[in-house]
Short mmCIF file of C-alpha atoms in Angstrom, two decimals:
data_model
loop_
_atom_site.label_atom_id
_atom_site.label_comp_id
_atom_site.label_asym_id
_atom_site.label_seq_id
_atom_site.Cartn_x
_atom_site.Cartn_y
_atom_site.Cartn_z
CA MET A 45 0.00 0.00 0.00
CA LYS A 46 2.79 2.40 0.83
CA CYS A 47 4.47 1.94 -2.54
CA GLY A 48 1.16 2.28 -4.32
CA VAL A 49 0.50 5.60 -2.65
CA GLU A 50 3.95 6.85 -3.59
CA PHE A 51 3.60 5.94 -7.24
CA SER A 52 0.08 7.31 -7.51
CA VAL A 53 1.10 10.74 -6.16
CA ARG A 54 4.55 11.35 -7.66
CA PRO A 55 3.48 11.54 -11.34
CA THR A 56 1.09 14.32 -10.44
CA PHE A 57 3.89 16.41 -8.94
CA VAL A 58 6.25 15.52 -11.78
CA TRP A 59 3.84 16.61 -14.50
CA PHE A 60 2.88 19.72 -12.56
CA GLY A 61 6.56 20.60 -12.11
CA LEU A 62 7.28 20.04 -15.81
CA TYR A 63 4.29 22.16 -16.79
CA THR A 64 5.38 25.00 -14.52
CA PHE A 65 8.96 24.80 -15.80
CA LEU A 66 7.83 24.89 -19.44
CA LEU A 67 5.46 27.77 -18.71
CA LEU A 68 8.30 29.78 -17.17
CA ILE A 69 10.50 29.05 -20.19
CA VAL A 70 7.76 30.19 -22.59
CA GLN A 71 7.24 33.38 -20.58
CA ASP A 72 10.99 34.03 -20.49
CA LEU A 73 11.31 33.47 -24.23
CA ALA A 74 8.40 35.85 -24.81
CA GLY A 75 10.20 38.44 -22.73
CA CYS A 76 13.41 37.82 -24.67
CA ASP A 77 11.57 38.21 -27.97
CA GLU A 78 10.08 41.50 -26.78
CA GLY A 79 13.45 42.70 -25.51
CA SER A 80 15.18 41.64 -28.72
CA SER A 81 12.56 43.48 -30.77
CA VAL A 82 13.12 46.67 -28.76
CA ARG A 83 16.89 46.38 -29.16
CA ASN A 84 16.64 45.70 -32.88
CA ASP A 85 14.32 48.68 -33.33
CA LEU A 86 16.76 50.89 -31.41
CA ILE A 87 19.69 49.68 -33.52
CA GLU A 88 17.70 50.53 -36.64
CA LEU A 89 16.86 53.97 -35.23
CA LEU A 90 20.47 54.74 -34.32
CA SER A 91 21.72 53.58 -37.69
CA SER A 92 19.13 55.66 -39.55
CA ARG A 93 20.16 58.80 -37.62
CA ASP A 94 23.87 58.31 -38.36
CA GLN A 95 25.03 60.93 -40.87
CA SER A 96 28.67 59.81 -40.93
CA ASN A 97 30.02 58.44 -44.20
CA PRO A 98 31.10 55.69 -44.26
CA ASN A 99 29.33 54.12 -41.31
CA PHE A 100 32.04 53.00 -38.91
CA LEU A 101 29.97 51.56 -36.07
CA GLU A 102 27.98 48.45 -35.43
CA PHE A 103 25.63 48.23 -32.45
CA LYS A 104 25.39 44.91 -30.63
CA PHE A 105 23.52 43.48 -27.65
CA HIS A 106 25.39 42.90 -24.41
CA ASN A 107 24.44 41.63 -20.97
CA SER A 108 27.30 43.08 -18.92
CA LYS A 109 26.71 44.09 -15.31
CA GLN A 110 29.91 46.13 -15.17
CA PRO A 111 29.57 49.81 -14.21
CA GLY A 112 29.62 52.06 -17.24
CA TYR A 113 27.03 50.12 -19.23
CA VAL A 114 23.83 52.15 -19.21
CA GLY A 115 21.69 50.24 -21.71
CA LYS A 116 21.77 46.82 -23.36
CA LEU A 117 23.68 47.89 -26.46
CA LYS A 118 27.34 48.56 -27.09
CA ALA A 119 29.07 50.11 -30.10
CA VAL A 120 31.95 48.32 -31.81
CA ALA A 121 34.10 49.34 -34.75
CA ALA A 122 32.81 47.74 -37.95
CA ARG A 123 36.06 48.59 -39.77
CA ALA A 124 39.44 50.10 -39.01
CA ILE A 125 39.13 53.64 -37.70
CA LYS A 126 41.86 56.26 -37.87
CA GLU A 127 42.39 58.99 -35.31
CA GLY A 128 40.16 61.95 -36.17
CA ASP A 129 37.61 59.93 -38.18
CA VAL A 130 33.98 60.92 -37.60
CA VAL A 131 32.58 57.61 -36.37
CA TYR A 132 29.04 58.87 -35.71
CA ALA A 133 27.16 62.07 -36.49
CA THR A 134 23.59 63.18 -35.83
CA SER A 135 21.59 66.40 -35.96
CA PHE A 136 20.91 68.17 -32.69
CA ARG A 137 17.56 69.52 -33.84
CA ASP A 138 16.23 66.64 -35.95
CA GLY A 139 17.83 63.72 -34.15
CA THR A 140 17.07 64.72 -30.60
CA LEU A 141 14.04 65.11 -28.37
CA HIS A 142 13.58 68.73 -27.28
CA ALA A 143 10.58 70.92 -26.57
CA ASP A 144 9.83 71.74 -30.23
CA GLN A 145 10.14 68.08 -31.17
CA ALA A 146 8.04 67.09 -28.16
CA LEU A 147 5.14 69.23 -29.37
CA GLN A 148 5.22 67.28 -32.63
CA VAL A 149 5.22 63.78 -31.15
CA VAL A 150 2.22 64.31 -28.83
CA ALA A 151 -1.36 64.41 -30.06
CA ALA A 152 -3.01 67.73 -30.90
CA PRO A 153 -4.88 68.23 -27.58
CA TYR A 154 -1.66 67.68 -25.60
CA ALA A 155 0.35 69.86 -27.96
CA ALA A 156 -2.11 72.71 -27.48
CA ALA A 157 -2.03 72.34 -23.68
CA LEU A 158 1.76 72.18 -23.53
CA ALA A 159 2.16 75.09 -25.95
CA ALA A 160 -0.05 77.19 -23.69
CA HIS A 161 2.05 76.12 -20.69
CA ARG A 162 5.16 77.20 -22.58
CA VAL A 163 4.16 80.90 -22.68
CA PRO A 164 6.89 82.69 -20.65
CA LEU A 165 5.82 83.97 -17.28
CA ASP A 166 6.18 87.60 -16.25
CA ASP A 167 8.83 88.48 -13.69
CA SER A 168 6.33 88.62 -10.84
CA ASP A 169 5.37 84.95 -11.22
CA ASP A 170 8.18 82.76 -9.94
CA SER A 171 6.11 79.64 -9.28
CA LEU A 172 8.21 77.65 -11.74
CA MET A 173 11.54 78.92 -10.43
CA HIS A 174 12.13 76.25 -7.81
CA ASP A 175 15.07 74.33 -9.21
CA GLY A 176 17.62 76.12 -7.06
CA ASP A 177 19.61 77.71 -9.88
CA GLY A 178 18.63 81.23 -8.95
CA LEU A 179 17.46 81.99 -12.47
CA GLY A 180 14.74 84.56 -12.85
CA ASP A 181 14.83 86.14 -16.30
CA ALA A 182 12.64 85.36 -19.28
CA HIS A 183 15.28 83.20 -20.97
CA ALA A 184 15.67 81.05 -17.87
CA ALA A 185 11.89 80.78 -17.57
CA ARG A 186 11.62 79.59 -21.16
CA PHE A 187 14.39 77.06 -20.60
CA LEU A 188 12.64 75.61 -17.54
CA LEU A 189 9.29 75.50 -19.31
CA ASP A 190 10.88 73.69 -22.25
CA GLN A 191 12.30 71.15 -19.80
CA HIS A 192 8.81 70.61 -18.38
CA ILE A 193 7.41 69.97 -21.87
CA THR A 194 10.12 67.43 -22.69
CA LYS A 195 9.55 65.58 -19.40
CA LEU A 196 5.79 65.39 -20.02
CA ALA A 197 6.40 64.16 -23.56
CA LEU A 198 8.64 61.44 -22.12
CA LEU A 199 5.80 60.38 -19.85
CA LEU A 200 3.34 60.26 -22.75
CA LEU A 201 5.83 58.19 -24.75
CA TYR A 202 6.36 55.84 -21.82
CA LEU A 203 2.74 55.32 -20.75
CA PRO A 204 1.10 52.24 -22.31
CA SER A 205 -1.51 52.68 -25.01
CA GLY A 206 -4.90 53.49 -23.50
CA ALA A 207 -3.49 55.01 -20.32
CA VAL A 208 -4.39 58.46 -21.65
CA PRO A 209 -6.76 59.42 -24.47
CA SER A 210 -4.97 59.84 -27.84
CA GLY A 211 -1.69 60.87 -26.29
CA LEU A 212 0.64 60.59 -29.29
CA SER A 213 0.84 61.61 -32.92
CA PRO A 214 2.06 59.42 -35.82
CA ALA A 215 5.43 61.23 -35.56
CA SER A 216 6.05 59.53 -32.22
CA ALA A 217 6.93 56.06 -33.56
CA ALA A 218 10.71 56.52 -33.56
CA TRP A 219 10.71 58.06 -30.10
CA ARG A 220 8.59 55.27 -28.68
CA VAL A 221 11.34 52.92 -29.82
CA TYR A 222 13.93 54.92 -27.88
CA VAL A 223 11.81 55.32 -24.74
CA ALA A 224 11.09 51.56 -24.75
CA SER A 225 14.84 50.98 -24.49
CA LEU A 226 15.20 53.18 -21.40
CA PRO A 227 15.36 51.64 -17.93
CA PRO A 228 11.83 51.62 -16.50
CA PRO A 229 10.79 53.42 -13.34
CA PRO A 230 11.69 53.42 -10.57
CA LEU A 231 15.34 53.97 -11.44
CA ASP A 232 17.84 52.60 -8.94
CA THR A 233 19.42 55.96 -8.19
CA PRO A 234 19.69 57.92 -4.92
CA LEU A 235 16.61 59.95 -5.86
CA SER A 236 14.44 56.86 -5.35
CA TRP A 237 16.50 55.05 -2.71
CA PRO A 238 14.86 54.37 0.66
CA ASP A 239 16.19 56.36 3.59
CA ASP A 240 18.37 53.53 4.95
CA ALA A 241 20.17 53.21 1.60
CA LEU A 242 20.55 56.97 1.21
CA ALA A 243 22.06 57.08 4.70
CA GLU A 244 25.15 55.34 3.28
CA LEU A 245 25.93 58.63 1.53
CA ARG A 246 25.59 60.70 4.70
CA GLY A 247 28.37 63.25 4.97
CA SER A 248 28.87 63.49 1.22
CA THR A 249 27.67 66.37 -0.90
CA LEU A 250 25.72 63.83 -2.98
CA HIS A 251 23.55 63.10 0.07
CA ASP A 252 22.64 66.77 0.44
CA THR A 253 22.21 67.15 -3.33
CA THR A 254 19.77 64.23 -3.42
CA LEU A 255 17.63 65.68 -0.64
CA ARG A 256 17.51 69.08 -2.37
CA MET A 257 16.66 67.47 -5.70
CA ARG A 258 13.85 65.42 -4.18
CA GLU A 259 12.29 68.56 -2.79
CA ALA A 260 12.85 70.55 -5.99
CA VAL A 261 11.30 67.83 -8.19
CA ARG A 262 8.36 67.49 -5.82
CA ARG A 263 7.70 71.25 -5.98
CA GLU A 264 8.08 71.26 -9.74
CA TYR A 265 5.69 68.34 -10.02
CA ASP A 266 3.08 70.10 -7.89
CA ASP A 267 3.47 73.28 -9.94
CA VAL A 268 3.51 71.71 -13.39
CA VAL A 269 1.36 68.59 -13.20
CA GLY A 270 -0.87 70.14 -10.55
CA ARG A 271 -1.58 73.14 -12.75
CA LEU A 272 -2.15 71.05 -15.90
CA ALA A 273 -4.32 68.53 -14.03
CA GLN A 274 -6.50 71.38 -12.80
CA MET A 275 -6.79 72.97 -16.26
CA TYR A 276 -7.03 69.73 -18.28
CA PRO A 277 -8.23 66.97 -15.90
CA THR A 278 -9.00 64.46 -18.66
CA LEU A 279 -5.62 64.93 -20.35
CA PHE A 280 -3.42 65.01 -17.25
CA PRO A 281 -5.01 62.93 -14.47
CA ARG A 282 -2.68 62.99 -11.46
CA GLU A 283 -3.21 59.31 -10.76
CA THR A 284 -1.65 58.57 -14.17
CA PHE A 285 0.99 61.32 -14.18
CA SER A 286 2.31 60.35 -10.76
CA LEU A 287 5.20 61.89 -8.85
CA ALA A 288 7.21 58.66 -9.23
CA LEU A 289 6.87 58.81 -13.02
CA TYR A 290 7.76 62.50 -13.06
CA GLU A 291 10.91 61.77 -11.02
CA TRP A 292 11.80 59.12 -13.61
CA ALA A 293 11.40 61.62 -16.47
CA HIS A 294 13.47 64.19 -14.56
CA VAL A 295 16.39 61.78 -14.08
CA ILE A 296 16.23 60.53 -17.67
CA LEU A 297 16.28 64.03 -19.14
CA SER A 298 18.84 65.45 -16.69
CA GLY A 299 21.29 62.61 -17.20
CA ARG A 300 20.94 62.14 -20.94
CA ALA A 301 20.52 65.69 -22.24
CA TRP A 302 23.46 67.07 -24.23
CA ALA A 303 24.16 70.77 -24.13
CA ALA A 304 24.58 72.23 -27.60
CA ALA A 305 27.08 75.08 -27.53
CA GLN A 306 25.64 76.71 -30.65
CA SER A 307 22.00 76.07 -29.81
CA VAL A 308 19.48 77.34 -27.27
CA ILE A 309 18.08 73.84 -26.80
CA THR A 310 19.33 71.14 -24.44
CA PRO A 311 18.08 68.01 -26.19
CA LEU A 312 17.67 64.40 -25.18
CA LEU A 313 20.06 62.51 -27.44
CA PRO A 314 19.48 58.74 -27.85
CA LEU A 315 23.12 57.70 -27.48
CA SER A 316 23.52 56.85 -23.80
CA GLU A 317 21.81 53.48 -24.20
CA ALA A 318 24.06 52.58 -27.14
CA PHE A 319 27.52 53.36 -25.75
CA SER A 320 29.19 52.45 -22.50
CA TYR A 321 30.62 55.27 -20.43
CA SER A 322 34.31 55.53 -19.62
CA ASP A 323 36.55 58.21 -18.11
CA GLU A 324 39.02 57.20 -20.85
CA PRO A 325 36.81 57.47 -23.95
CA SER A 326 37.88 56.27 -27.38
CA VAL A 327 35.98 59.12 -29.06
CA LYS A 328 35.76 62.88 -28.53
CA VAL A 329 32.57 64.91 -28.85
CA ARG A 330 32.40 67.87 -31.22
CA GLU A 331 29.52 70.08 -32.29
CA ARG A 332 29.70 71.69 -35.72
CA HIS A 333 26.90 73.55 -37.53
CA GLY A 334 24.20 71.91 -35.40
CA ILE A 335 25.63 68.41 -35.91
CA LEU A 336 27.00 66.39 -33.01
CA GLU A 337 30.02 64.37 -34.11
CA LEU A 338 31.96 61.62 -32.37
CA LEU A 339 35.61 61.72 -33.45
CA ALA A 340 38.06 58.90 -32.84
CA ALA A 341 40.56 59.96 -30.18
CA ALA A 342 42.99 57.26 -31.34
CA PRO A 343 43.05 54.44 -33.91
CA ILE A 344 40.40 51.78 -33.23
CA GLU A 345 40.70 48.24 -34.54
CA PRO A 346 37.74 46.37 -36.08
CA GLY A 347 35.70 44.67 -33.37
CA ASP A 348 36.99 46.93 -30.58
CA GLU A 349 34.35 48.55 -28.40
CA VAL A 350 33.87 52.29 -28.78
CA VAL A 351 33.35 54.00 -25.39
CA ILE A 352 32.24 57.55 -24.80
CA ASN A 353 31.65 60.34 -22.38
CA ASP A 354 30.10 63.78 -22.88
CA GLY A 355 32.65 65.44 -20.64
CA LEU A 356 34.11 64.00 -17.44
CA ARG A 357 31.31 63.17 -15.03
CA ASP A 358 31.98 62.74 -11.35
CA ASN A 359 30.51 59.83 -9.43
CA ALA A 360 27.82 62.08 -8.00
CA ASP A 361 26.42 62.59 -11.51
CA LEU A 362 26.90 58.97 -12.56
CA LEU A 363 25.18 57.59 -9.47
CA LEU A 364 22.41 60.18 -9.42
CA TYR A 365 21.47 59.85 -13.09
CA PHE A 366 22.65 56.37 -14.15
CA GLY A 367 22.85 54.33 -10.95
CA PHE A 368 26.54 53.38 -10.94
CA ALA A 369 29.89 54.77 -9.77
CA LEU A 370 33.43 54.19 -11.05
CA HIS A 371 36.46 53.32 -8.95
CA ASP A 372 39.19 56.00 -9.14
CA ASN A 373 36.99 58.14 -11.38
CA ALA A 374 39.16 60.83 -12.99
CA GLY A 375 36.08 63.07 -13.17
CA ASP A 376 35.50 63.12 -9.41
CA GLN A 377 35.54 66.58 -7.88
CA PHE A 378 34.46 68.53 -4.81
CA LEU A 379 32.87 71.86 -5.66
CA VAL A 380 34.00 75.00 -3.83
CA GLY A 381 32.03 78.22 -4.17
CA VAL A 382 33.68 81.61 -3.61
CA GLY A 383 31.14 84.32 -2.82
CA LEU A 384 31.45 87.78 -1.33
CA ASP A 385 29.61 88.83 1.83
CA PRO A 386 28.45 92.48 2.00
CA ALA A 387 29.31 92.44 5.71
CA GLN A 388 32.96 91.52 5.21
CA PRO A 389 35.70 94.18 5.29
CA LEU A 390 36.55 95.87 1.97
CA TYR A 391 33.45 94.38 0.34
CA GLY A 392 33.21 97.19 -2.22
CA ALA A 393 36.89 96.97 -3.19
CA LYS A 394 36.77 93.20 -3.45
CA ARG A 395 33.64 93.32 -5.57
CA LYS A 396 35.38 95.68 -7.99
CA LEU A 397 38.37 93.33 -8.13
CA PHE A 398 36.07 90.39 -8.90
CA GLU A 399 34.39 92.37 -11.67
CA ARG A 400 37.71 93.62 -13.08
CA TYR A 401 39.12 90.11 -13.34
CA GLY A 402 35.88 88.50 -14.57
CA ILE A 403 35.21 86.45 -11.44
CA LEU A 404 31.55 85.73 -10.80
CA ASP A 405 30.35 86.19 -7.23
CA GLY A 406 29.53 82.67 -5.98
CA GLN A 407 31.32 80.94 -8.84
CA GLU A 408 32.19 77.31 -8.17
CA TYR A 409 35.46 75.50 -8.84
CA GLY A 410 36.27 71.82 -8.71
CA LEU A 411 38.82 70.39 -6.31
CA ARG A 412 40.30 67.17 -7.66
CA MET A 413 43.27 64.98 -6.79
CA ALA A 414 45.43 67.33 -8.86
CA PRO A 415 46.52 70.73 -7.47
CA PRO A 416 43.72 73.33 -7.20
CA PRO A 417 42.86 75.29 -10.35
CA LYS A 418 44.58 78.65 -10.63
CA ALA A 419 41.19 80.36 -11.03
CA LEU A 420 40.19 79.14 -7.55
CA LEU A 421 43.47 80.35 -6.03
CA CYS A 422 43.06 83.72 -7.72
CA ALA A 423 39.52 84.12 -6.35
CA LEU A 424 40.57 83.11 -2.84
CA ARG A 425 43.56 85.48 -2.84
CA LEU A 426 41.27 88.36 -3.83
CA TRP A 427 38.68 87.25 -1.28
CA HIS A 428 41.29 87.48 1.48
CA VAL A 429 42.94 90.71 0.28
CA SER A 430 43.53 93.25 3.07
CA VAL A 431 43.96 97.01 3.04
CA PHE A 432 47.72 96.45 3.02
CA ASP A 433 47.53 94.19 -0.07
CA LEU A 434 45.30 96.19 -2.40
CA ASP A 435 48.19 97.64 -4.40
CA ASP A 436 49.51 94.12 -5.07
CA ALA A 437 46.13 92.50 -5.84
CA ASP A 438 46.99 92.11 -9.54
CA ARG A 439 49.61 89.52 -8.51
CA ALA A 440 46.73 87.09 -7.98
CA LEU A 441 45.83 87.32 -11.65
CA ARG A 442 49.39 86.29 -12.53
CA ASP A 443 49.09 83.21 -10.30
CA GLN A 444 51.40 84.72 -7.71
CA PRO A 445 50.94 85.10 -3.94
CA ILE A 446 49.90 88.59 -2.86
CA SER A 447 51.56 88.45 0.56
CA HIS A 448 52.63 86.06 3.29
CA GLN A 449 49.50 86.70 5.33
CA ASN A 450 47.23 86.43 2.31
CA GLU A 451 48.70 83.11 1.17
CA GLN A 452 48.49 81.74 4.69
CA LYS A 453 44.78 82.57 4.82
CA VAL A 454 44.17 80.93 1.43
CA ALA A 455 45.79 77.70 2.62
CA GLU A 456 43.93 77.86 5.96
CA THR A 457 40.61 78.36 4.17
CA LEU A 458 41.10 75.34 1.93
CA GLY A 459 42.43 73.24 4.81
CA ASP A 460 39.58 74.13 7.16
CA LEU A 461 37.01 73.46 4.44
CA CYS A 462 38.40 70.00 3.67
CA LYS A 463 38.85 69.11 7.34
CA GLY A 464 35.31 70.18 8.19
CA GLN A 465 33.82 68.24 5.31
CA LEU A 466 35.77 65.07 6.19
CA ALA A 467 34.46 65.29 9.75
CA LYS A 468 30.89 64.85 8.46
CA PHE A 469 31.53 61.26 7.32
CA GLU A 470 30.76 58.38 9.65
CA THR A 471 33.47 56.10 8.22
CA SER A 472 37.14 56.60 7.40
CA ILE A 473 38.95 56.07 4.11
CA LYS A 474 40.56 52.95 5.55
CA GLU A 475 37.19 51.53 6.61
CA ASP A 476 35.65 52.19 3.20
CA LYS A 477 38.54 50.47 1.43
CA ALA A 478 38.11 47.45 3.71
CA LEU A 479 34.38 47.31 2.96
CA LEU A 480 35.03 47.38 -0.79
CA GLY A 481 37.17 44.28 -0.34
CA THR A 482 34.10 42.30 0.73
CA LYS A 483 31.07 41.06 -1.18
CA LEU A 484 28.48 43.83 -1.27
CA PRO A 485 25.18 44.43 -3.07
CA PRO A 486 25.60 46.86 -6.00
CA ARG A 487 23.71 49.74 -4.38
CA LEU A 488 25.86 49.68 -1.26
CA ARG A 489 29.08 49.23 -3.26
CA TYR A 490 28.32 52.24 -5.46
CA ALA A 491 27.47 54.39 -2.43
CA ILE A 492 30.81 53.50 -0.82
CA VAL A 493 32.71 54.13 -4.07
CA ALA A 494 31.07 57.56 -4.41
CA ARG A 495 31.73 58.69 -0.84
CA LEU A 496 35.28 57.28 -0.89
CA GLY A 497 36.10 59.31 -4.00
CA GLU A 498 35.05 62.52 -2.27
CA LYS A 499 37.01 61.62 0.87
CA ARG A 500 40.19 60.99 -1.11
CA ILE A 501 39.93 64.40 -2.79
CA LEU A 502 39.33 66.14 0.53
CA ALA A 503 42.19 64.30 2.25
CA GLN A 504 44.59 65.06 -0.58
CA ASN A 505 43.73 68.75 -0.60
CA LEU A 506 43.89 68.94 3.19
CA LYS A 507 47.43 67.55 3.09
CA ARG A 508 48.35 69.96 0.31
CA ALA A 509 46.97 72.92 2.27
CA ASN A 510 48.89 71.90 5.40
CA ASP A 511 52.09 71.52 3.36
CA THR A 512 51.54 74.98 1.90
CA LYS A 513 51.04 76.56 5.32
CA GLN A 514 54.37 75.10 6.47
CA LYS A 515 56.07 76.32 3.32
CA VAL A 516 54.62 79.82 3.74
CA ALA A 517 55.80 79.95 7.36
CA ALA A 518 59.31 78.86 6.34
CA ASN A 519 59.51 81.62 3.72
CA TRP A 520 57.59 84.36 5.50
CA ASP A 521 60.24 87.01 4.78
CA ARG A 522 60.41 86.39 1.02
CA ARG A 523 57.17 87.91 -0.21
CA THR A 524 58.17 87.95 -3.85
CA MET A 525 58.92 84.24 -3.92
CA ASP A 526 56.32 82.08 -5.68
CA ILE A 527 55.47 80.15 -2.55
CA SER A 528 52.62 78.29 -4.23
CA GLY A 529 55.29 76.20 -5.98
CA ASP A 530 54.39 72.55 -6.32
CA SER A 531 52.03 72.74 -3.38
CA LEU A 532 49.45 74.94 -5.10
CA LYS A 533 50.35 74.75 -8.73
CA ALA A 534 48.08 76.22 -11.37
CA GLY A 535 45.44 74.00 -12.85
CA ALA A 536 42.60 74.66 -15.26
CA ALA A 537 39.36 76.29 -14.22
CA ILE A 538 36.53 73.78 -14.21
CA PRO A 539 33.05 74.96 -15.16
CA THR A 540 30.55 73.18 -12.94
CA LYS A 541 26.87 73.03 -12.21
CA GLN A 542 25.49 74.43 -8.98
CA ARG A 543 25.42 71.45 -6.70
CA ASN A 544 27.37 71.69 -3.45
CA GLY A 545 26.63 75.34 -2.81
CA ARG A 546 29.79 75.65 -0.74
CA THR A 547 30.25 79.41 -0.46
CA MET A 548 33.02 80.97 1.57
#
């Protein structure tokens, strides 16, 4: 009886198990077919937008989990490429998604609503000026409104058919292909991390940046979607255009938009999902006559992967907008703002010096592992100028110390800033390095990599500032000597976005 029971029950479980296994395989294959179709459509889109001649690149599928890979495609050289060859070229205006293009891809009712929203506001209405950039003129208002339109178009392109009534026009087909290739919401970036995960960044400027961005996006969402939902409730229902989706559109646009030097638009360019990012790119980016070109930085052999960046990005940007961070990232920086205080001594004289030498009040400079940029040292020397130094202030412009006391204060300022910022972290550099030697989930590993990069920069610049103070003290009676020497050697000024808000 016992054996009979066993043999009467087991086939049932066996067949049920086989059925479940086959069902899972069929579902997985269906997902693969859908994913393959999206990738193939994106490859076709990218190839059709390529204006280079001959076509040097071939786009292939990859499944790498290594940091730097944003999408599921990678670009490889289809033939031998010489240094300086244009390996890819596309139009900024026709090959990118910007506000004008967005109004064409959405259906007529949405285009009319968004066009009405785009009308610039008068100076008294600052309800859309909540992004923290301190911009208040008509041009800035138009820029922000255009960003809102592009984000809403992204949402309409992402939402499934039937989620909103007649949301898209026939011109949207190509852009639906691109949006389908984007990582779906919620993105695994600090903006959407739970509080316990975000706490791993505590002490870093990225932690504070994330909190400010969350609040800024929430206010923008309430202003933009709230206003449109009130005016057009059937077109923009808030339950469909949720805050989580709006955060997704904000991160996608902010991380993947390319600034065109010769254009007023900042378009969304469908290249990030096709190239892997590297701080040692094999191509350089050039804009010419409204065309974005990728030029080979060195010879590339057939079959070699072509990697890209649109300017060095620090790990704060990479983690915030793409969800990964790079070890020993050459683009890492700590932003230092130099702003004048009306209450400080000689404010009027210092303001005139700033204006004379083209230094913006509150301008930010990037501290890296290399010596500080000469523009930062110049600004700090002028910031600390005393009544006894005014006649020698022009020495700062020539990258020379103004006086012993002035140079000492510059070094003390940088040293105190770095020391104070390091004190905010809950772990040391040594502890972070030890943690990275263990097995960690990706989110935690990237958070540690990002905060460690900032700590290394701060520690290096703290040491450099202390060395400079000792050197200044040893040469206090030789004012004309270039006491910056190797300790504070000139670097290049680094244009940066407002992020840390560190103002001295």
